[in-house]
mmCIF file of C-alpha atoms and ligand atoms in Angstrom:
data_model
loop_
_atom_site.group_PDB
_atom_site.id
_atom_site.type_symbol
_atom_site.label_atom_id
_atom_site.label_comp_id
_atom_site.label_asym_id
_atom_site.label_seq_id
_atom_site.Cartn_x
_atom_site.Cartn_y
_atom_site.Cartn_z
ATOM 1 C CA MET A 27 85.357 121.077 108.407
ATOM 2 C CA PRO A 28 88.116 118.006 108.304
ATOM 3 C CA ILE A 29 90.173 117.738 105.324
ATOM 4 C CA SER A 30 91.515 114.542 103.883
ATOM 5 C CA LEU A 31 95.416 113.628 103.384
ATOM 6 C CA ASP A 32 94.849 113.974 99.812
ATOM 7 C CA LYS A 33 93.249 117.293 99.882
ATOM 8 C CA HIS A 34 95.670 118.634 102.393
ATOM 9 C CA LEU A 35 98.513 117.618 99.927
ATOM 10 C CA ARG A 36 96.526 119.049 96.673
ATOM 11 C CA ASP A 37 96.003 122.565 98.750
ATOM 12 C CA SER A 38 99.658 122.607 99.500
ATOM 13 C CA ALA A 39 100.577 122.267 95.748
ATOM 14 C CA VAL A 40 102.603 119.273 96.388
ATOM 15 C CA ASP A 41 103.449 117.611 92.866
ATOM 16 C CA HIS A 42 100.690 115.303 91.688
ATOM 17 C CA ASP A 43 103.260 112.089 91.365
ATOM 18 C CA LEU A 44 104.135 112.770 94.969
ATOM 19 C CA ARG A 45 100.630 113.268 96.173
ATOM 20 C CA HIS A 46 99.528 110.057 94.919
ATOM 21 C CA LEU A 47 102.898 108.306 95.813
ATOM 22 C CA ILE A 48 102.106 109.577 99.535
ATOM 23 C CA VAL A 49 98.207 108.640 99.424
ATOM 24 C CA LYS A 50 99.469 105.122 98.225
ATOM 25 C CA ILE A 51 101.955 104.771 101.115
ATOM 26 C CA ALA A 52 98.756 105.730 103.632
ATOM 27 C CA VAL A 53 96.450 103.390 102.093
ATOM 28 C CA THR A 54 98.719 100.474 102.273
ATOM 29 C CA ALA A 55 99.646 101.373 105.725
ATOM 30 C CA LYS A 56 95.989 100.328 106.348
ATOM 31 C CA TYR A 57 96.443 97.032 104.890
ATOM 32 C CA VAL A 58 99.353 96.360 107.108
ATOM 33 C CA HIS A 59 97.499 97.533 110.048
ATOM 34 C CA HIS A 60 94.804 95.131 109.266
ATOM 35 C CA ALA A 61 97.244 92.286 108.998
ATOM 36 C CA MET A 62 98.453 93.099 112.302
ATOM 37 C CA GLN A 63 95.329 92.784 113.844
ATOM 38 C CA THR A 64 94.177 89.589 112.310
ATOM 39 C CA GLY A 65 97.271 87.916 111.124
ATOM 40 C CA ASP A 66 99.864 85.212 112.131
ATOM 41 C CA LEU A 67 102.374 86.812 114.119
ATOM 42 C CA GLY A 68 104.871 83.628 114.275
ATOM 43 C CA LEU A 69 108.131 83.438 112.684
ATOM 44 C CA ALA A 70 108.681 83.280 108.894
ATOM 45 C CA GLY A 71 111.579 81.252 109.033
ATOM 46 C CA THR A 72 113.850 83.731 107.114
ATOM 47 C CA SER A 73 116.318 86.493 108.464
ATOM 48 C CA ASN A 74 117.074 89.669 107.080
ATOM 49 C CA MET A 75 120.359 91.016 105.800
ATOM 50 C CA TYR A 76 121.470 91.988 109.554
ATOM 51 C CA GLY A 77 120.732 88.347 110.734
ATOM 52 C CA GLU A 78 117.639 89.196 112.878
ATOM 53 C CA ALA A 79 114.772 86.590 112.826
ATOM 54 C CA GLN A 80 111.721 88.291 110.532
ATOM 55 C CA LEU A 81 108.515 88.247 112.040
ATOM 56 C CA ALA A 82 105.993 86.945 109.329
ATOM 57 C CA LEU A 83 104.801 90.574 109.638
ATOM 58 C CA ASP A 84 107.836 91.760 108.785
ATOM 59 C CA VAL A 85 107.827 89.950 105.677
ATOM 60 C CA LEU A 86 104.328 90.598 104.821
ATOM 61 C CA ALA A 87 104.331 94.417 105.376
ATOM 62 C CA ASN A 88 107.750 94.643 103.239
ATOM 63 C CA GLN A 89 105.819 92.553 100.078
ATOM 64 C CA LEU A 90 102.604 94.934 100.620
ATOM 65 C CA PHE A 91 104.640 98.038 100.405
ATOM 66 C CA VAL A 92 106.761 96.633 97.640
ATOM 67 C CA LYS A 93 103.728 95.562 95.556
ATOM 68 C CA GLU A 94 101.639 98.688 95.964
ATOM 69 C CA LEU A 95 104.687 101.100 95.334
ATOM 70 C CA GLU A 96 105.672 99.301 92.201
ATOM 71 C CA ASP A 97 102.153 99.100 91.117
ATOM 72 C CA SER A 98 101.691 102.893 91.598
ATOM 73 C CA HIS A 99 103.873 103.751 88.421
ATOM 74 C CA TYR A 100 105.215 106.415 90.612
ATOM 75 C CA ALA A 101 108.539 105.191 91.952
ATOM 76 C CA THR A 102 111.889 104.392 90.244
ATOM 77 C CA CYS A 103 113.624 102.185 92.618
ATOM 78 C CA LEU A 104 112.717 100.928 96.410
ATOM 79 C CA ALA A 105 115.103 100.082 99.185
ATOM 80 C CA SER A 106 113.862 98.490 102.292
ATOM 81 C CA GLU A 107 115.296 97.383 105.757
ATOM 82 C CA GLU A 108 114.251 94.073 104.949
ATOM 83 C CA MET A 109 115.774 93.609 101.791
ATOM 84 C CA GLU A 110 119.382 93.145 100.903
ATOM 85 C CA GLU A 111 119.397 95.298 97.501
ATOM 86 C CA GLU A 112 117.941 97.835 95.702
ATOM 87 C CA HIS A 113 114.768 97.011 93.911
ATOM 88 C CA THR A 114 114.648 98.572 90.361
ATOM 89 C CA ILE A 115 110.854 99.148 89.192
ATOM 90 C CA PRO A 116 110.488 97.519 85.989
ATOM 91 C CA HIS A 117 110.623 100.231 82.801
ATOM 92 C CA GLU A 118 106.924 99.924 82.155
ATOM 93 C CA LYS A 119 106.013 100.713 85.924
ATOM 94 C CA ARG A 120 108.713 103.494 86.314
ATOM 95 C CA GLY A 121 107.761 106.869 87.778
ATOM 96 C CA LYS A 122 110.316 109.427 89.245
ATOM 97 C CA TYR A 123 110.927 108.679 93.058
ATOM 98 C CA ALA A 124 113.239 106.364 94.925
ATOM 99 C CA VAL A 125 111.356 105.266 97.921
ATOM 100 C CA VAL A 126 113.300 103.915 101.379
ATOM 101 C CA PHE A 127 111.394 102.600 104.068
ATOM 102 C CA ASP A 128 111.524 100.372 107.104
ATOM 103 C CA PRO A 129 108.324 98.215 106.543
ATOM 104 C CA LEU A 130 108.080 97.585 110.258
ATOM 105 C CA ASP A 131 109.828 99.486 112.510
ATOM 106 C CA GLY A 132 110.022 98.166 116.338
ATOM 107 C CA SER A 133 109.296 94.420 115.834
ATOM 108 C CA SER A 134 110.601 93.348 118.983
ATOM 109 C CA LEU A 135 107.567 94.559 120.117
ATOM 110 C CA VAL A 136 104.910 93.200 118.298
ATOM 111 C CA ASP A 137 104.376 89.990 120.437
ATOM 112 C CA ALA A 138 104.200 92.448 123.558
ATOM 113 C CA ASN A 139 101.269 94.267 121.665
ATOM 114 C CA LEU A 140 103.049 97.633 121.938
ATOM 115 C CA ALA A 141 102.761 100.733 119.255
ATOM 116 C CA ILE A 142 105.056 100.007 116.195
ATOM 117 C CA GLY A 143 105.448 101.670 112.910
ATOM 118 C CA SER A 144 106.690 102.427 109.343
ATOM 119 C CA ILE A 145 109.334 104.755 108.302
ATOM 120 C CA PHE A 146 109.455 106.220 104.897
ATOM 121 C CA GLY A 147 111.880 108.670 102.919
ATOM 122 C CA ILE A 148 111.389 110.033 99.440
ATOM 123 C CA TYR A 149 113.585 111.234 97.067
ATOM 124 C CA GLU A 150 113.357 112.680 93.221
ATOM 125 C CA SER A 151 116.341 110.141 91.968
ATOM 126 C CA ASP A 152 116.749 106.887 90.304
ATOM 127 C CA ASP A 153 119.249 105.746 92.636
ATOM 128 C CA ILE A 154 120.258 105.823 96.364
ATOM 129 C CA ILE A 155 123.536 105.588 96.824
ATOM 130 C CA GLY A 156 125.125 108.854 97.379
ATOM 131 C CA LEU A 157 122.062 110.770 98.390
ATOM 132 C CA LYS A 158 121.879 112.630 101.324
ATOM 133 C CA GLY A 159 118.958 112.924 103.787
ATOM 134 C CA ASP A 160 118.722 116.669 102.639
ATOM 135 C CA GLN A 161 117.737 115.616 99.326
ATOM 136 C CA GLN A 162 114.472 113.653 100.349
ATOM 137 C CA VAL A 163 111.354 115.594 98.900
ATOM 138 C CA ALA A 164 109.120 113.978 101.508
ATOM 139 C CA SER A 165 109.097 111.577 104.589
ATOM 140 C CA LEU A 166 106.713 110.219 106.827
ATOM 141 C CA ILE A 167 106.008 107.849 109.681
ATOM 142 C CA VAL A 168 102.987 105.553 110.246
ATOM 143 C CA VAL A 169 101.980 104.933 113.880
ATOM 144 C CA TYR A 170 100.289 101.403 114.735
ATOM 145 C CA GLY A 171 98.986 102.297 118.068
ATOM 146 C CA PRO A 172 95.589 102.270 119.782
ATOM 147 C CA ARG A 173 94.691 104.263 116.737
ATOM 148 C CA LEU A 174 96.274 104.274 113.089
ATOM 149 C CA THR A 175 98.179 107.651 112.450
ATOM 150 C CA LEU A 176 100.826 109.121 110.428
ATOM 151 C CA ILE A 177 102.983 112.414 110.472
ATOM 152 C CA TYR A 178 104.368 113.743 107.256
ATOM 153 C CA THR A 179 106.231 116.522 105.744
ATOM 154 C CA THR A 180 106.822 117.506 102.020
ATOM 155 C CA LYS A 181 109.077 120.210 103.440
ATOM 156 C CA ASN A 182 106.381 122.476 103.922
ATOM 157 C CA GLY A 183 105.779 121.858 107.845
ATOM 158 C CA VAL A 184 104.806 118.827 109.568
ATOM 159 C CA HIS A 185 101.398 117.403 109.634
ATOM 160 C CA GLU A 186 99.548 114.635 111.520
ATOM 161 C CA CYS A 187 96.712 112.706 110.254
ATOM 162 C CA ILE A 188 94.345 110.203 111.755
ATOM 163 C CA LEU A 189 92.484 107.397 110.244
ATOM 164 C CA ASN A 190 88.658 108.187 110.831
ATOM 165 C CA ALA A 191 85.769 105.673 111.534
ATOM 166 C CA VAL A 192 85.094 105.463 107.434
ATOM 167 C CA GLY A 193 88.647 104.429 106.682
ATOM 168 C CA GLU A 194 89.943 107.905 105.546
ATOM 169 C CA PHE A 195 93.055 109.694 106.970
ATOM 170 C CA ILE A 196 92.062 113.099 108.239
ATOM 171 C CA VAL A 197 94.347 116.022 108.910
ATOM 172 C CA SER A 198 94.391 116.099 112.967
ATOM 173 C CA ARG A 199 97.322 118.454 113.618
ATOM 174 C CA GLU A 200 98.967 121.052 111.183
ATOM 175 C CA ASN A 201 102.483 122.646 111.446
ATOM 176 C CA ILE A 202 103.873 120.858 114.205
ATOM 177 C CA SER A 203 106.695 122.975 115.981
ATOM 178 C CA LEU A 204 109.200 121.890 118.773
ATOM 179 C CA ASP A 205 110.019 123.995 121.654
ATOM 180 C CA LYS A 206 113.864 124.698 121.918
ATOM 181 C CA LYS A 207 113.913 122.950 125.306
ATOM 182 C CA ALA A 208 112.662 119.498 126.101
ATOM 183 C CA LYS A 209 111.096 118.176 129.572
ATOM 184 C CA ASN A 210 110.802 114.522 128.456
ATOM 185 C CA PHE A 211 113.903 112.363 127.541
ATOM 186 C CA ALA A 212 114.116 109.079 125.483
ATOM 187 C CA PRO A 213 117.533 107.417 126.062
ATOM 188 C CA GLY A 214 117.945 104.586 123.776
ATOM 189 C CA ASN A 215 120.541 102.076 124.145
ATOM 190 C CA LEU A 216 121.193 102.823 127.658
ATOM 191 C CA ARG A 217 123.366 99.718 128.015
ATOM 192 C CA ALA A 218 125.876 102.055 126.558
ATOM 193 C CA VAL A 219 126.258 104.055 130.033
ATOM 194 C CA SER A 220 128.624 100.839 131.179
ATOM 195 C CA SER A 221 131.701 102.155 128.795
ATOM 196 C CA GLU A 222 130.363 105.545 127.651
ATOM 197 C CA LYS A 223 130.920 107.659 130.830
ATOM 198 C CA LYS A 224 129.809 110.668 129.263
ATOM 199 C CA TYR A 225 126.446 109.280 127.950
ATOM 200 C CA ALA A 226 126.164 108.214 131.794
ATOM 201 C CA ALA A 227 126.919 111.821 132.429
ATOM 202 C CA LEU A 228 124.401 113.054 129.979
ATOM 203 C CA VAL A 229 121.488 110.631 130.926
ATOM 204 C CA ASN A 230 122.248 111.730 134.682
ATOM 205 C CA TYR A 231 121.937 115.243 133.869
ATOM 206 C CA TRP A 232 118.473 114.790 132.231
ATOM 207 C CA MET A 233 117.521 112.823 135.239
ATOM 208 C CA ASN A 234 119.172 115.245 138.016
ATOM 209 C CA ASN A 235 117.250 118.216 135.921
ATOM 210 C CA HIS A 236 113.908 116.335 136.777
ATOM 211 C CA TYR A 237 113.097 115.540 132.916
ATOM 212 C CA THR A 238 110.405 112.903 132.296
ATOM 213 C CA LEU A 239 111.064 109.451 130.787
ATOM 214 C CA ARG A 240 109.262 108.647 127.930
ATOM 215 C CA TYR A 241 110.944 105.746 126.108
ATOM 216 C CA SER A 242 108.859 102.745 124.328
ATOM 217 C CA GLY A 243 111.670 100.896 122.802
ATOM 218 C CA GLY A 244 110.374 101.988 119.443
ATOM 219 C CA MET A 245 111.928 104.978 117.490
ATOM 220 C CA VAL A 246 108.499 105.819 115.545
ATOM 221 C CA PRO A 247 106.334 105.738 118.710
ATOM 222 C CA ASP A 248 109.187 107.719 120.684
ATOM 223 C CA ILE A 249 109.494 109.997 117.877
ATOM 224 C CA ASN A 250 105.927 110.538 117.164
ATOM 225 C CA HIS A 251 105.669 111.313 121.007
ATOM 226 C CA ILE A 252 108.275 114.402 120.401
ATOM 227 C CA LEU A 253 106.289 115.782 117.751
ATOM 228 C CA LEU A 254 103.004 115.394 119.175
ATOM 229 C CA LYS A 255 104.131 116.942 122.781
ATOM 230 C CA GLU A 256 106.246 119.355 120.657
ATOM 231 C CA GLN A 257 109.263 118.684 122.844
ATOM 232 C CA GLY A 258 111.676 115.925 123.772
ATOM 233 C CA VAL A 259 115.010 114.331 123.118
ATOM 234 C CA PHE A 260 115.766 110.863 121.859
ATOM 235 C CA THR A 261 119.350 109.424 121.753
ATOM 236 C CA TYR A 262 120.594 106.194 120.414
ATOM 237 C CA PRO A 263 124.712 106.531 120.825
ATOM 238 C CA GLY A 264 127.425 104.041 119.862
ATOM 239 C CA TYR A 265 129.339 101.997 121.818
ATOM 240 C CA GLU A 266 132.352 99.884 122.394
ATOM 241 C CA LYS A 267 130.608 96.768 120.865
ATOM 242 C CA LEU A 268 128.701 98.904 118.164
ATOM 243 C CA PRO A 269 130.233 102.179 117.583
ATOM 244 C CA GLU A 270 127.948 103.299 115.096
ATOM 245 C CA GLY A 271 124.926 102.543 116.913
ATOM 246 C CA LYS A 272 122.223 100.087 115.701
ATOM 247 C CA LEU A 273 119.978 102.781 113.718
ATOM 248 C CA ARG A 274 119.899 102.847 110.013
ATOM 249 C CA LEU A 275 120.784 106.073 108.090
ATOM 250 C CA LEU A 276 118.677 105.719 105.313
ATOM 251 C CA TYR A 277 115.595 103.990 106.591
ATOM 252 C CA GLU A 278 115.298 105.385 110.012
ATOM 253 C CA CYS A 279 117.579 108.283 110.869
ATOM 254 C CA ALA A 280 117.410 110.564 107.617
ATOM 255 C CA PRO A 281 113.296 110.544 107.589
ATOM 256 C CA MET A 282 113.141 111.158 111.270
ATOM 257 C CA ALA A 283 115.712 114.256 110.768
ATOM 258 C CA LEU A 284 113.881 115.530 108.357
ATOM 259 C CA LEU A 285 110.504 115.576 110.278
ATOM 260 C CA VAL A 286 112.192 116.978 113.468
ATOM 261 C CA GLU A 287 114.059 119.701 111.664
ATOM 262 C CA GLN A 288 111.052 120.619 109.593
ATOM 263 C CA ALA A 289 109.133 121.104 113.112
ATOM 264 C CA GLY A 290 112.241 123.406 114.239
ATOM 265 C CA GLY A 291 114.328 120.699 116.205
ATOM 266 C CA ARG A 292 117.807 119.183 115.731
ATOM 267 C CA ALA A 293 119.317 116.029 114.483
ATOM 268 C CA THR A 294 122.998 114.879 114.581
ATOM 269 C CA ASP A 295 125.273 112.079 115.184
ATOM 270 C CA GLY A 296 126.706 114.125 117.843
ATOM 271 C CA LYS A 297 129.133 116.167 115.548
ATOM 272 C CA LYS A 298 127.343 116.417 112.290
ATOM 273 C CA ARG A 299 124.035 116.888 111.089
ATOM 274 C CA ILE A 300 122.145 113.745 110.036
ATOM 275 C CA LEU A 301 120.913 114.913 106.693
ATOM 276 C CA ASP A 302 124.248 116.128 105.614
ATOM 277 C CA ILE A 303 125.550 112.358 105.682
ATOM 278 C CA ALA A 304 125.873 110.734 102.193
ATOM 279 C CA VAL A 305 124.692 107.246 102.098
ATOM 280 C CA GLU A 306 127.362 105.032 101.208
ATOM 281 C CA ARG A 307 125.973 101.673 101.874
ATOM 282 C CA LEU A 308 122.096 100.667 102.058
ATOM 283 C CA ASP A 309 122.591 99.236 105.705
ATOM 284 C CA GLN A 310 124.717 102.242 107.031
ATOM 285 C CA ARG A 311 124.143 102.764 110.744
ATOM 286 C CA THR A 312 124.541 106.210 112.674
ATOM 287 C CA PRO A 313 124.299 107.373 116.192
ATOM 288 C CA ILE A 314 121.451 109.689 116.614
ATOM 289 C CA PHE A 315 120.918 112.762 118.918
ATOM 290 C CA ILE A 316 117.474 114.143 117.736
ATOM 291 C CA GLY A 317 114.424 116.329 118.932
ATOM 292 C CA SER A 318 114.402 119.724 120.817
ATOM 293 C CA GLU A 319 117.438 121.748 119.749
ATOM 294 C CA ASP A 320 118.919 123.292 123.182
ATOM 295 C CA ASP A 321 118.786 119.650 124.435
ATOM 296 C CA VAL A 322 120.413 118.073 121.080
ATOM 297 C CA ILE A 323 123.370 120.659 121.465
ATOM 298 C CA LEU A 324 123.763 119.960 124.927
ATOM 299 C CA ALA A 325 124.001 116.261 124.068
ATOM 300 C CA GLU A 326 126.625 117.158 121.275
ATOM 301 C CA LYS A 327 128.566 118.912 123.886
ATOM 302 C CA MET A 328 128.421 116.287 126.730
ATOM 303 C CA MET A 329 129.127 113.572 124.539
ATOM 304 C CA HIS A 330 132.254 115.242 122.461
ATOM 305 C CA ASP A 331 133.773 118.284 124.258
ATOM 306 C CA GLU A 332 136.746 117.800 126.324
ATOM 307 C CA ALA A 333 135.532 120.361 128.965
ATOM 308 C CA TYR A 334 132.680 118.389 129.984
HETATM 309 P P1 FDP B 411 113.413 97.106 116.606
HETATM 310 O O1 FDP B 411 114.985 96.472 116.864
HETATM 311 O O2 FDP B 411 112.336 96.643 117.954
HETATM 312 O O3 FDP B 411 112.951 96.913 115.427
HETATM 313 O O4 FDP B 411 115.902 99.914 114.743
HETATM 314 C C1 FDP B 411 114.958 99.323 115.118
HETATM 315 C C2 FDP B 411 114.522 99.554 116.859
HETATM 316 O O5 FDP B 411 113.671 98.693 117.148
HETATM 317 C C3 FDP B 411 114.062 100.832 117.215
HETATM 318 O O6 FDP B 411 112.652 101.226 116.699
HETATM 319 C C4 FDP B 411 114.192 101.207 118.748
HETATM 320 O O7 FDP B 411 114.497 102.793 119.048
HETATM 321 C C5 FDP B 411 115.279 100.576 118.816
HETATM 322 O O8 FDP B 411 115.651 99.210 117.651
HETATM 323 C C6 FDP B 411 115.650 99.606 120.106
HETATM 324 O O9 FDP B 411 116.866 99.317 120.288
HETATM 325 P P2 FDP B 411 117.414 98.099 121.484
HETATM 326 O O10 FDP B 411 117.764 96.940 120.612
HETATM 327 O O11 FDP B 411 118.673 98.755 121.747
HETATM 328 O O12 FDP B 411 116.385 98.541 122.199
#
């Protein structure tokens, strides 16, 4: 007998407000998905704080999540990759959770009609700066692919839900658990091999050892792939032009690190656990090596040990 996301959260004795908040995010993802299928994907004529052109869809997804989260009465403040500053919830609507999110990750893939996603980290806090990813009480990703799916953790395992024919999220996989050893690899920022010889050696190691390439260009489908195949490794190192890489600690790397660690994997910046890095700036970036434990450890060694 299939069970709904709401019942799954209730059965796991997740806090009442957190349960409603997660369900609210899931329902809003349905609106975003609908907009993707029917909406105008032209440029909005605005840009975000990183100077990237925003698609109308980025703007719309951000607006939808902000409105719905504010109206939920469960949030204290919001931070989004598409907003320059923290958004404080008005006093009369305030709850107890800080929600950080990337409303539309993989925006460069929208026009090519490839899978994209949304990413959420949830903290019991009324502020964001100074938090570490370890303090998240939950994180989740939504995958807008051929089907609408989500993977969530409330620090009690990692579970997948699929939208069913009547529009309800149904639990499809419980307690996802990563093998220590990867068979697939997803090498992001491959352009870095031109200056980072250690990264070139790492990628060569995986190729020479017959790993299978599974790289989509979107962090959400790539991490989703690792979780569902229960093995794999994703990398996005820095290089001379971007020493910290491209991916954001708060909106992308910390929520992904919580999901992957909860599934028994590992996530570091090459030296330090992602979940131990304190957020100093909303737009902070970090290199990331994430996935099956043995391969992340190998990446740390090959990127930083002099012996290699
Ligand atoms: P995008 O710019 O299309 O939104 O941080 C966002 C991200 O995609 C990730 O989803 C993806 O893994 C990465 O950037 C791809 O970066 P490159 O520009 O280096 O290809």
